[in-house]
PDB file of C-alpha atoms in Angstrom:
ATOM      1  CA  MET W   1      83.725 107.872  85.830  1.00 45.00           C
ATOM      2  CA  THR W   2      84.429 110.936  87.971  1.00 44.00           C
ATOM      3  CA  GLY W   3      87.963 112.029  88.569  1.00 45.00           C
ATOM      4  CA  ARG W   4      89.396 110.974  85.701  1.00 40.00           C
ATOM      5  CA  ARG W   5      91.197 114.321  84.700  1.00 35.00           C
ATOM      6  CA  PRO W   6      93.010 115.435  87.305  1.00 43.00           C
ATOM      7  CA  PHE W   7      94.299 112.309  87.342  1.00 45.00           C
ATOM      8  CA  LEU W   8      96.164 111.969  83.765  1.00 45.00           C
ATOM      9  CA  GLY W   9      97.700 115.993  84.457  1.00 42.00           C
ATOM     10  CA  LYS W  10      99.506 113.584  87.353  1.00 52.00           C
ATOM     11  CA  LEU W  11     101.562 111.772  84.174  1.00 47.00           C
ATOM     12  CA  ALA W  12     104.398 114.329  84.441  1.00 38.00           C
ATOM     13  CA  THR W  13     105.511 113.779  87.969  1.00 42.00           C
ATOM     14  CA  ALA W  14     104.992 110.093  86.890  1.00 44.00           C
ATOM     15  CA  GLY W  15     107.096 107.098  86.128  1.00 46.00           C
ATOM     16  CA  VAL W  16     106.615 105.867  82.844  1.00 37.00           C
ATOM     17  CA  ALA W  17     106.165 101.611  83.507  1.00 38.00           C
ATOM     18  CA  THR W  18     104.849  98.632  81.333  1.00 35.00           C
ATOM     19  CA  ALA W  19     101.554  97.035  82.267  1.00 37.00           C
ATOM     20  CA  ALA W  20     101.501  93.485  82.302  1.00 37.00           C
ATOM     21  CA  GLY W  21      98.070  91.354  81.069  1.00 34.00           C
ATOM     22  CA  LEU W  22      97.306  88.087  82.111  1.00 32.00           C
ATOM     23  CA  VAL W  23      98.491  84.701  80.822  1.00 29.00           C
ATOM     24  CA  ILE W  24      96.982  82.049  79.950  1.00 29.00           C
ATOM     25  CA  VAL W  25      97.261  79.297  81.967  1.00 29.00           C
ATOM     26  CA  PRO W  26      96.070  75.737  83.462  1.00 31.00           C
ATOM     27  CA  SER W  27      93.936  76.269  85.960  1.00 32.00           C
ATOM     28  CA  PRO W  28      94.683  75.282  89.489  1.00 32.00           C
ATOM     29  CA  PRO W  29      91.694  73.058  91.543  1.00 33.00           C
ATOM     30  CA  GLU W  30      89.232  76.543  92.654  1.00 37.00           C
ATOM     31  CA  SER W  31      88.867  76.585  96.541  1.00 36.00           C
ATOM     32  CA  PRO W  32      85.670  76.491  98.399  1.00 36.00           C
ATOM     33  CA  ALA W  33      84.448  80.977  99.003  1.00 40.00           C
ATOM     34  CA  THR W  34      86.200  81.251 102.470  1.00 45.00           C
ATOM     35  CA  VAL W  35      83.224  83.082 104.211  1.00 45.00           C
ATOM     36  CA  SER W  36      79.411  84.499 103.406  1.00 42.00           C
ATOM     37  CA  GLY W  37      79.625  87.914 101.456  1.00 42.00           C
ATOM     38  CA  THR W  38      76.721  89.557 104.236  1.00 42.00           C
ATOM     39  CA  THR W  39      77.979  91.221 106.516  1.00 44.00           C
ATOM     40  CA  ASP W  40      75.990  92.237 110.024  1.00 47.00           C
ATOM     41  CA  GLU W  41      75.357  95.989 109.620  1.00 48.00           C
ATOM     42  CA  SER W  42      74.680  96.679 112.879  1.00 41.00           C
ATOM     43  CA  ALA W  43      77.737  96.047 114.456  1.00 47.00           C
ATOM     44  CA  ASP W  44      79.323  98.543 112.678  1.00 55.00           C
ATOM     45  CA  SER W  45      81.825 100.518 114.534  1.00 50.00           C
ATOM     46  CA  ALA W  46      81.842 104.242 115.106  1.00 50.00           C
ATOM     47  CA  ILE W  47      85.463 104.362 115.939  1.00 51.00           C
ATOM     48  CA  GLU W  48      87.127 108.140 115.631  1.00 55.00           C
ATOM     49  CA  SER W  49      90.610 109.272 116.889  1.00 63.00           C
ATOM     50  CA  GLU W  50      92.226 112.621 116.611  1.00 68.00           C
ATOM     51  CA  ASN W  51      95.140 110.909 113.834  1.00 70.00           C
ATOM     52  CA  THR W  52      92.121 110.632 111.393  1.00 75.00           C
ATOM     53  CA  PRO W  53      90.504 113.776 110.787  1.00 77.00           C
ATOM     54  CA  TRP W  54      89.885 113.420 107.112  1.00 75.00           C
ATOM     55  CA  LEU W  55      86.983 110.703 108.944  1.00 76.00           C
ATOM     56  CA  GLU W  56      84.843 113.667 109.933  1.00 72.00           C
ATOM     57  CA  ALA W  57      85.246 115.675 107.028  1.00 66.00           C
ATOM     58  CA  ASP W  58      81.393 116.002 105.384  1.00 76.00           C
ATOM     59  CA  GLN W  59      82.454 116.870 102.238  1.00 86.00           C
ATOM     60  CA  PRO W  60      83.359 113.728  99.738  1.00 93.00           C
ATOM     61  CA  ILE W  61      86.508 113.313  98.850  1.00 94.00           C
ATOM     62  CA  THR W  62      87.830 114.265  95.182  1.00 94.00           C
ATOM     63  CA  ASP W  63      91.037 114.797  95.254  1.00 93.00           C
ATOM     64  CA  GLU W  64      93.930 112.182  96.288  1.00 91.00           C
ATOM     65  CA  ASP W  65      96.194 114.626  97.322  1.00 95.00           C
ATOM     66  CA  ALA W  66      93.933 115.419  99.930  1.00 93.00           C
ATOM     67  CA  THR W  67      94.307 113.143 102.368  1.00 94.00           C
ATOM     68  CA  PRO W  68      96.466 109.850 102.164  1.00 95.00           C
ATOM     69  CA  ILE W  69      93.583 107.637 100.833  1.00 96.00           C
ATOM     70  CA  ALA W  70      94.149 106.455  97.379  1.00 96.00           C
ATOM     71  CA  ARG W  71      90.975 107.015  95.816  1.00 97.00           C
ATOM     72  CA  TYR W  72      91.451 104.199  92.688  1.00 98.00           C
ATOM     73  CA  GLN W  73      93.957 101.494  91.183  1.00 97.00           C
ATOM     74  CA  PHE W  74      94.949 102.930  87.946  1.00 98.00           C
ATOM     75  CA  GLN W  75      96.889 101.282  84.727  1.00 96.00           C
ATOM     76  CA  ALA W  76      99.936 102.430  83.020  1.00 95.00           C
ATOM     77  CA  THR W  77      99.065 102.716  78.883  1.00 92.00           C
ATOM     78  CA  GLU W  78     101.932 103.879  76.600  1.00 91.00           C
ATOM     79  CA  MET W  79     100.945 107.555  77.230  1.00 90.00           C
ATOM     80  CA  GLU W  80      98.613 107.921  80.617  1.00 95.00           C
ATOM     81  CA  PHE W  81      98.016 106.340  83.581  1.00 96.00           C
ATOM     82  CA  GLU W  82      93.861 105.523  83.813  1.00 96.00           C
ATOM     83  CA  PRO W  83      91.870 104.914  86.470  1.00 96.00           C
ATOM     84  CA  THR W  84      90.226 101.363  86.222  1.00 96.00           C
ATOM     85  CA  ALA W  85      88.300 100.529  89.768  1.00 97.00           C
ATOM     86  CA  PRO W  86      87.656 102.515  93.089  1.00 98.00           C
ATOM     87  CA  ILE W  87      89.468 102.128  96.243  1.00 98.00           C
ATOM     88  CA  ASN W  88      86.478 100.956  98.810  1.00 98.00           C
ATOM     89  CA  VAL W  89      88.261  99.734 101.889  1.00 98.00           C
ATOM     90  CA  VAL W  90      90.593 101.622 104.609  1.00 97.00           C
ATOM     91  CA  VAL W  91      92.484 100.756 107.370  1.00 97.00           C
ATOM     92  CA  PRO W  92      94.129 103.187 109.202  1.00 96.00           C
ATOM     93  CA  LEU W  93      97.230 102.024 110.998  1.00 95.00           C
ATOM     94  CA  VAL W  94      98.106 105.081 112.816  1.00 90.00           C
ATOM     95  CA  ASP W  95      96.544 104.417 116.563  1.00 89.00           C
ATOM     96  CA  ALA W  96      97.805 100.305 116.141  1.00 91.00           C
ATOM     97  CA  PRO W  97     101.558 100.936 115.655  1.00 90.00           C
ATOM     98  CA  ASP W  98     102.261  97.421 115.944  1.00 91.00           C
ATOM     99  CA  VAL W  99     100.388  96.609 112.722  1.00 95.00           C
ATOM    100  CA  ASP W 100     101.421  96.734 109.221  1.00 96.00           C
ATOM    101  CA  LEU W 101     100.821  96.044 105.502  1.00 97.00           C
ATOM    102  CA  GLU W 102     101.742  92.620 105.817  1.00 97.00           C
ATOM    103  CA  THR W 103      99.488  91.718 109.114  1.00 97.00           C
ATOM    104  CA  VAL W 104      96.510  93.479 106.741  1.00 98.00           C
ATOM    105  CA  ILE W 105      96.881  91.215 104.109  1.00 97.00           C
ATOM    106  CA  GLY W 106      97.982  88.374 106.106  1.00 97.00           C
ATOM    107  CA  VAL W 107      93.842  88.376 107.606  1.00 97.00           C
ATOM    108  CA  PHE W 108      93.502  86.734 103.888  1.00 97.00           C
ATOM    109  CA  GLU W 109      96.237  84.605 103.918  1.00 97.00           C
ATOM    110  CA  ASP W 110      95.069  83.181 107.423  1.00 96.00           C
ATOM    111  CA  ALA W 111      91.701  83.073 105.382  1.00 96.00           C
ATOM    112  CA  GLY W 112      92.971  80.878 102.504  1.00 96.00           C
ATOM    113  CA  TRP W 113      93.679  83.073  99.800  1.00 96.00           C
ATOM    114  CA  THR W 114      96.792  82.951  97.921  1.00 93.00           C
ATOM    115  CA  ARG W 115      99.542  85.720  97.725  1.00 94.00           C
ATOM    116  CA  GLU W 116     100.694  83.689  94.025  1.00 88.00           C
ATOM    117  CA  PHE W 117      98.765  84.118  90.983  1.00 86.00           C
ATOM    118  CA  GLU W 118      98.022  86.009  87.919  1.00 83.00           C
ATOM    119  CA  GLU W 119      96.489  89.305  88.236  1.00 87.00           C
ATOM    120  CA  TYR W 120      96.791  92.515  85.901  1.00 88.00           C
ATOM    121  CA  THR W 121      99.848  95.137  86.759  1.00 94.00           C
ATOM    122  CA  ARG W 122      98.012  97.919  88.779  1.00 96.00           C
ATOM    123  CA  TYR W 123      99.011 101.362  90.159  1.00 98.00           C
ATOM    124  CA  ALA W 124      98.438 104.102  93.223  1.00 98.00           C
ATOM    125  CA  TRP W 125      98.838 107.576  93.326  1.00 97.00           C
ATOM    126  CA  ASP W 126     101.332 108.554  96.182  1.00 98.00           C
ATOM    127  CA  ARG W 127     100.506 112.095  96.687  1.00 97.00           C
ATOM    128  CA  SER W 128     104.078 112.507  99.362  1.00 96.00           C
ATOM    129  CA  THR W 129     106.266 111.094  96.892  1.00 97.00           C
ATOM    130  CA  GLU W 130     104.317 112.479  93.591  1.00 97.00           C
ATOM    131  CA  ARG W 131     104.478 108.733  91.852  1.00 97.00           C
ATOM    132  CA  TYR W 132     102.232 106.065  90.497  1.00 98.00           C
ATOM    133  CA  VAL W 133     103.178 103.399  93.080  1.00 98.00           C
ATOM    134  CA  LEU W 134     103.419  99.592  91.895  1.00 97.00           C
ATOM    135  CA  GLN W 135     100.632  97.321  93.664  1.00 96.00           C
ATOM    136  CA  GLU W 136     101.792  96.338  97.161  1.00 97.00           C
ATOM    137  CA  ALA W 137     100.545  93.886  98.324  1.00 96.00           C
ATOM    138  CA  THR W 138      97.205  91.719  96.685  1.00 96.00           C
ATOM    139  CA  ALA W 139      95.814  88.365  97.137  1.00 95.00           C
ATOM    140  CA  ALA W 140      93.070  86.047  95.950  1.00 91.00           C
ATOM    141  CA  GLU W 141      90.646  83.411  96.605  1.00 94.00           C
ATOM    142  CA  THR W 142      92.451  81.176  93.746  1.00 88.00           C
ATOM    143  CA  TYR W 143      95.364  81.684  91.554  1.00 85.00           C
ATOM    144  CA  TYR W 144      93.380  81.671  88.028  1.00 81.00           C
ATOM    145  CA  GLY W 145      89.026  82.082  88.731  1.00 80.00           C
ATOM    146  CA  THR W 146      87.883  79.794  86.514  1.00 78.00           C
ATOM    147  CA  SER W 147      85.347  80.044  88.135  1.00 82.00           C
ATOM    148  CA  GLY W 148      85.626  84.037  89.538  1.00 84.00           C
ATOM    149  CA  ARG W 149      86.693  84.569  92.701  1.00 92.00           C
ATOM    150  CA  LEU W 150      87.888  87.032  95.009  1.00 95.00           C
ATOM    151  CA  HIS W 151      90.785  89.620  94.858  1.00 94.00           C
ATOM    152  CA  VAL W 152      91.986  92.369  96.829  1.00 97.00           C
ATOM    153  CA  ARG W 153      94.915  95.188  96.101  1.00 96.00           C
ATOM    154  CA  CYS W 154      96.904  96.988  98.937  1.00 98.00           C
ATOM    155  CA  TRP W 155      98.933 100.297  99.247  1.00 98.00           C
ATOM    156  CA  GLU W 156     100.087 101.451 102.359  1.00 98.00           C
ATOM    157  CA  PHE W 157     100.722 105.610 102.160  1.00 97.00           C
ATOM    158  CA  GLU W 158     101.565 107.496 104.845  1.00 95.00           C
ATOM    159  CA  ASN W 159     100.187 104.969 107.875  1.00 95.00           C
ATOM    160  CA  VAL W 160      96.863 104.436 105.504  1.00 96.00           C
ATOM    161  CA  VAL W 161      96.869 101.152 103.780  1.00 98.00           C
ATOM    162  CA  SER W 162      94.326 101.430 100.690  1.00 98.00           C
ATOM    163  CA  ILE W 163      91.996  98.632  99.434  1.00 98.00           C
ATOM    164  CA  GLN W 164      90.687  97.843  96.028  1.00 98.00           C
ATOM    165  CA  ALA W 165      88.358  94.360  96.898  1.00 98.00           C
ATOM    166  CA  HIS W 166      86.324  92.515  94.095  1.00 95.00           C
ATOM    167  CA  GLU W 167      84.945  89.845  92.908  1.00 95.00           C
ATOM    168  CA  ASP W 168      86.095  88.803  89.460  1.00 89.00           C
ATOM    169  CA  ASP W 169      84.244  86.918  86.834  1.00 85.00           C
ATOM    170  CA  ALA W 170      84.934  83.565  85.077  1.00 83.00           C
ATOM    171  CA  ALA W 171      88.300  83.606  83.412  1.00 75.00           C
ATOM    172  CA  ARG W 172      87.712  82.823  79.894  1.00 74.00           C
ATOM    173  CA  PRO W 173      90.539  82.909  79.493  1.00 73.00           C
ATOM    174  CA  PHE W 174      90.038  86.683  81.112  1.00 76.00           C
ATOM    175  CA  HIS W 175      88.462  88.115  83.005  1.00 77.00           C
ATOM    176  CA  VAL W 176      86.560  91.395  84.382  1.00 83.00           C
ATOM    177  CA  ILE W 177      85.062  92.726  87.801  1.00 91.00           C
ATOM    178  CA  ASP W 178      81.546  91.260  88.230  1.00 91.00           C
ATOM    179  CA  SER W 179      81.041  93.101  91.553  1.00 96.00           C
ATOM    180  CA  TYR W 180      83.001  95.382  93.930  1.00 97.00           C
ATOM    181  CA  ASP W 181      79.980  95.084  96.421  1.00 97.00           C
ATOM    182  CA  ARG W 182      80.617  91.761  97.285  1.00 97.00           C
ATOM    183  CA  GLY W 183      84.342  91.745  97.585  1.00 97.00           C
ATOM    184  CA  ARG W 184      84.029  94.986 100.009  1.00 98.00           C
ATOM    185  CA  ARG W 185      81.434  92.956 101.952  1.00 97.00           C
ATOM    186  CA  VAL W 186      83.834  89.878 101.962  1.00 97.00           C
ATOM    187  CA  ALA W 187      86.583  92.014 103.613  1.00 98.00           C
ATOM    188  CA  GLU W 188      84.511  93.365 106.079  1.00 98.00           C
ATOM    189  CA  ALA W 189      83.642  90.058 107.212  1.00 98.00           C
ATOM    190  CA  LEU W 190      87.158  88.766 107.153  1.00 98.00           C
ATOM    191  CA  PHE W 191      88.339  91.923 109.557  1.00 98.00           C
ATOM    192  CA  ARG W 192      85.648  90.951 111.697  1.00 97.00           C
ATOM    193  CA  ALA W 193      86.567  87.417 112.183  1.00 96.00           C
ATOM    194  CA  ASN W 194      89.954  88.920 112.807  1.00 95.00           C
ATOM    195  CA  GLY W 195      88.648  91.118 115.767  1.00 96.00           C
ATOM    196  CA  TRP W 196      88.668  94.805 114.119  1.00 96.00           C
ATOM    197  CA  ASP W 197      86.522  97.331 113.897  1.00 95.00           C
ATOM    198  CA  VAL W 198      84.676  98.275 110.554  1.00 96.00           C
ATOM    199  CA  SER W 199      82.486 100.995 109.954  1.00 93.00           C
ATOM    200  CA  ARG W 200      80.662 100.414 107.099  1.00 92.00           C
ATOM    201  CA  ALA W 201      80.492 102.852 104.175  1.00 87.00           C
ATOM    202  CA  ALA W 202      81.998 105.736 106.495  1.00 89.00           C
ATOM    203  CA  ILE W 203      83.897 107.559 103.466  1.00 93.00           C
ATOM    204  CA  ASP W 204      82.408 109.046 100.706  1.00 95.00           C
ATOM    205  CA  LEU W 205      85.494 109.242  98.207  1.00 96.00           C
ATOM    206  CA  ASP W 206      82.800 110.163  95.181  1.00 97.00           C
ATOM    207  CA  ASN W 207      84.202 107.751  93.073  1.00 97.00           C
ATOM    208  CA  ALA W 208      80.642 105.247  92.383  1.00 97.00           C
ATOM    209  CA  GLU W 209      81.263 102.901  89.880  1.00 97.00           C
ATOM    210  CA  HIS W 210      79.427 100.145  87.870  1.00 95.00           C
ATOM    211  CA  PRO W 211      78.401  97.938  88.429  1.00 95.00           C
ATOM    212  CA  ASP W 212      77.761  98.652  91.874  1.00 96.00           C
ATOM    213  CA  HIS W 213      80.367 100.941  93.904  1.00 97.00           C
ATOM    214  CA  ASP W 214      77.928 103.262  95.988  1.00 97.00           C
ATOM    215  CA  GLY W 215      81.460 105.581  96.495  1.00 97.00           C
ATOM    216  CA  TYR W 216      82.282 104.868  99.710  1.00 96.00           C
ATOM    217  CA  ALA W 217      84.604 103.407 101.074  1.00 97.00           C
ATOM    218  CA  SER W 218      84.405 100.925 104.739  1.00 96.00           C
ATOM    219  CA  VAL W 219      87.251 101.736 107.169  1.00 96.00           C
ATOM    220  CA  VAL W 220      88.661  99.115 109.695  1.00 97.00           C
ATOM    221  CA  TRP W 221      89.799  99.657 112.610  1.00 94.00           C
ATOM    222  CA  PRO W 222      92.505  96.693 113.783  1.00 94.00           C
ATOM    223  CA  THR W 223      93.855  95.750 116.979  1.00 84.00           C
ATOM    224  CA  SER W 224      96.959  96.724 117.847  1.00 68.00           C
ATOM    225  CA  ARG W 225      99.063  94.019 119.351  1.00 52.00           C
ATOM    226  CA  GLU W 226     101.069  96.124 121.462  1.00 48.00           C
ATOM    227  CA  GLY W 227      97.353  96.886 123.311  1.00 43.00           C
ATOM    228  CA  ASP W 228      97.271  92.946 123.952  1.00 41.00           C
ATOM    229  CA  ARG W 229     100.666  93.125 125.906  1.00 35.00           C
ATOM    230  CA  GLU W 230     100.574  95.937 127.699  1.00 39.00           C
ATOM    231  CA  LEU W 231      97.134  94.309 129.040  1.00 34.00           C
ATOM    232  CA  ASP W 232      99.316  91.181 129.780  1.00 36.00           C
ATOM    233  CA  ALA W 233     101.827  93.641 131.774  1.00 36.00           C
ATOM    234  CA  ASP W 234      99.160  95.084 133.526  1.00 40.00           C
ATOM    235  CA  ALA W 235      97.645  91.242 134.315  1.00 35.00           C
ATOM    236  CA  ALA W 236     100.880  90.298 135.872  1.00 34.00           C
ATOM    237  CA  ASP W 237     102.288  93.378 137.674  1.00 39.00           C
ATOM    238  CA  THR W 238      98.205  93.401 139.549  1.00 32.00           C
ATOM    239  CA  SER W 239      98.472  89.708 140.464  1.00 34.00           C
ATOM    240  CA  GLU W 240     101.404  90.055 142.698  1.00 35.00           C
ATOM    241  CA  THR W 241      99.377  92.405 144.817  1.00 32.00           C
ATOM    242  CA  GLY W 242      96.744  90.101 144.996  1.00 33.00           C
ATOM    243  CA  THR W 243      94.093  92.180 142.708  1.00 30.00           C
ATOM    244  CA  ASP W 244      92.279  90.911 140.281  1.00 32.00           C
ATOM    245  CA  ILE W 245      91.231  92.528 136.988  1.00 28.00           C
ATOM    246  CA  ASP W 246      88.354  92.627 134.876  1.00 31.00           C
ATOM    247  CA  ASP W 247      88.825  91.090 132.232  1.00 31.00           C
ATOM    248  CA  GLY W 248      80.157 101.411  87.463  1.00 33.00           C
ATOM    249  CA  PRO W 249      79.009 101.591  82.372  1.00 32.00           C
ATOM    250  CA  GLU W 250      81.962 101.013  82.054  1.00 38.00           C
ATOM    251  CA  VAL W 251      83.864  97.158  82.634  1.00 41.00           C
ATOM    252  CA  ASN W 252      87.268  96.858  84.065  1.00 51.00           C
ATOM    253  CA  PRO W 253      89.688  94.307  83.884  1.00 57.00           C
ATOM    254  CA  THR W 254      90.638  93.486  87.016  1.00 58.00           C
TER     255      THR W 254
END
């Protein structure tokens, strides 16, 4: 895995925390898959914003202090924080002021995922506070994942949500990550179904990982509900005048 050494050196500025493991509990009934893992790549949106200059970088992003993006999620050990899985979906919020982390994770809840389930405790590096921050929002297809499950963890730093999306193998009794690519594709499909635009594999985060992560993160562009309200107001004003408006080879626990 690339990029381990710089992260471990940040331990001195980070608070020491205890990592929590999975608890063996009876498994609830499994839910059906919420959406196919395949997406229409021809529908990718090449959207640029002056508020996200890091999207236009012609070099890989190799340092978590270079942008608001968290390139990895970490586990806390007795002496250090170690990266366990790469960030593979990024959601800039700066151009959608009324969209926040709860709105983002709500897309998964609306698809039938749960936010109350068994998972490992993970962290991400926040450059603005120079601390490792506990996962801020998580969701999974099922509580335990006896037959495998899709799973996401999210952090919001400086108006950018970083998502680690993956598919777990069967928990018998513990599970490991079976695919990053399928997790990313399903996340893309859910965001598209919510009416948001997706630029697939748009940012090179230099965090390729076994078994199938290519080192790139997809960028999701949320639709601001504020913009919808402004359009509605314009339509109301116009109607009064009678004018129409045109409508990686290390296998990591999750």
